[in-house]
Amino acid sequence: MSVWRPWDADDDEYEERSLIRELLPSTLYPPVLAWIRRELRPRGAYAYVDMSRVHELQSGLQVDFRLENRYVEADDMVRTITQAGDQFVARVIDFFLSAYEEDDSGNTPSNVKSLMWHFDNAPSAAVIALRDGVYRLQRRVPEGVDELAEASRQSAPTLAGQHLGKAWTEAYALTPNTSLVMTEAIKAVEAAAHPVVSPTARKVRLGMITQTIKDQSGWTLAFPTRDDGHPDHKAVLVGMLETLIIAQADRHGGAAPTVVEAQGHVQLASALVQWFSAGIVVR
């Protein structure tokens, strides 16, 4: 994210301008609604929306706007969308964005690029990103966390990296499947820890890996300790692994995790994947 900085802004003002705010800050609404209005209008018809676009929205978002007239003015349609709340407005943006791809030269379409600029400079809690070849709206990852995710994925064994990538992508989706995030994060740790802890076993679960570390002596982390043996690195490692397991309460009939819980889960899993892959976990 690169927020525009006025020529006379000091560091304090720039920091304030760069704070990530709500999904659709008030200053973002005018350009967002103007962008939606352009997406709804057919070429050469200024006042009316293209009803085929409305029908696409209804099918894609599974919502009935209950429009009976053959011709609907663009302003009325935009007003109907905004009355459903910020989350729905964001879904409409996401739906329209998903029709756009990079051009043959790898460039972002101009109307997508302009909307990106507004989201970055608001700054919104969402960001427009290229995902699976098309543009989508997703939750903004704090500065530096995205680099951690990519570093974890790249340094991991192939299977662990694939699961970790799926977990990160889903965790910061606009409407994430939080249960899937935790499942993929745990699979990533299992794939990274398996060859370190139980290399001869055919298939092991995270609970089995954790229990093996608890039962065997000598497991630790490649970090120094004080003369009295503090901190207990084995206890730290076991605690992190058990945190991942216990957090997946919905697997045993508990409530589905919140978005914050899912994001914290995949961040913790990323650290563990890196530790097992880089030789930080040793015996």
Coordinates of C-alpha atoms in Angstrom, one line a residue, residues 158-257:
T158 CA 6.1 -28.7 -1.9
L159 CA 3.0 -30.2 -0.2
A160 CA 3.3 -28.0 2.9
G161 CA 3.7 -24.9 0.7
Q162 CA 0.6 -25.8 -1.3
H163 CA -1.6 -26.2 1.8
L164 CA -0.1 -23.0 3.3
G165 CA -0.8 -21.0 0.2
K166 CA -4.5 -22.2 0.2
A167 CA -4.8 -21.3 3.9
W168 CA -3.4 -17.7 3.4
T169 CA -5.5 -17.1 0.3
E170 CA -8.7 -18.2 2.0
A171 CA -7.9 -16.4 5.3
Y172 CA -7.8 -13.0 3.6
A173 CA -10.6 -13.5 1.1
L174 CA -13.5 -11.1 1.4
T175 CA -15.8 -13.8 2.9
P176 CA -13.4 -16.5 4.1
N177 CA -14.3 -20.1 4.9
T178 CA -12.6 -20.0 8.3
S179 CA -12.9 -23.7 8.9
L180 CA -11.1 -24.4 5.6
V181 CA -8.3 -21.9 6.7
M182 CA -7.6 -23.9 9.8
T183 CA -7.8 -27.3 8.0
E184 CA -5.3 -26.2 5.4
A185 CA -3.0 -24.6 7.9
I186 CA -2.9 -27.8 10.0
K187 CA -2.2 -29.9 6.9
A188 CA 0.7 -27.6 6.1
V189 CA 2.3 -28.1 9.5
E190 CA 1.7 -31.9 9.2
A191 CA 3.4 -32.0 5.9
A192 CA 6.4 -30.0 7.2
A193 CA 6.7 -31.8 10.6
H194 CA 6.1 -35.4 9.4
P195 CA 9.6 -35.9 7.9
V196 CA 11.3 -34.3 10.9
V197 CA 9.4 -36.0 13.7
S198 CA 8.1 -39.3 12.3
P199 CA 10.0 -39.9 9.0
T200 CA 9.2 -43.6 8.8
A201 CA 5.5 -43.3 9.5
R202 CA 3.3 -43.5 6.4
K203 CA 0.8 -40.8 7.5
V204 CA 0.5 -38.9 10.8
R205 CA -1.8 -36.3 12.1
L206 CA -0.8 -33.2 14.0
G207 CA -2.0 -34.7 17.3
M208 CA 0.2 -37.7 16.8
I209 CA 3.2 -35.5 15.9
T210 CA 2.6 -33.4 19.0
Q211 CA 2.3 -36.5 21.3
T212 CA 5.5 -37.9 19.8
I213 CA 7.4 -34.7 20.7
K214 CA 5.9 -34.7 24.2
D215 CA 6.8 -38.4 24.8
Q216 CA 10.4 -38.3 23.5
S217 CA 13.2 -36.6 25.2
G218 CA 15.6 -34.1 23.6
W219 CA 13.2 -32.1 21.4
T220 CA 14.0 -28.4 21.4
L221 CA 14.5 -25.3 19.2
A222 CA 17.7 -24.1 17.8
F223 CA 17.8 -21.0 20.1
P224 CA 20.0 -20.3 23.1
T225 CA 18.7 -20.7 26.6
R226 CA 19.9 -19.4 30.0
D227 CA 22.1 -21.5 32.3
D228 CA 19.0 -22.6 34.1
G229 CA 17.5 -24.0 30.9
H230 CA 14.9 -21.2 30.5
P231 CA 12.9 -20.8 28.4
D232 CA 11.8 -24.4 28.0
H233 CA 11.8 -24.6 24.2
K234 CA 10.1 -28.0 24.1
A235 CA 7.2 -26.6 26.1
V236 CA 7.1 -23.6 23.7
L237 CA 6.9 -25.9 20.7
V238 CA 4.3 -28.2 22.2
G239 CA 2.2 -25.2 23.3
M240 CA 2.2 -23.8 19.7
L241 CA 1.3 -27.2 18.2
E242 CA -1.5 -27.7 20.8
T243 CA -2.8 -24.2 20.2
L244 CA -3.3 -25.1 16.5
I245 CA -5.1 -28.3 17.4
I246 CA -7.4 -26.9 20.1
A247 CA -8.3 -23.8 18.0
Q248 CA -10.0 -26.1 15.5
A249 CA -12.9 -26.5 17.8
D250 CA -15.5 -26.7 15.0
R251 CA -14.0 -30.1 13.9
H252 CA -15.6 -31.6 17.0
G253 CA -18.9 -29.8 16.8
G254 CA -17.8 -26.4 18.2
A255 CA -18.4 -23.0 16.7
A256 CA -16.8 -22.0 13.5
P257 CA -13.7 -19.8 14.0

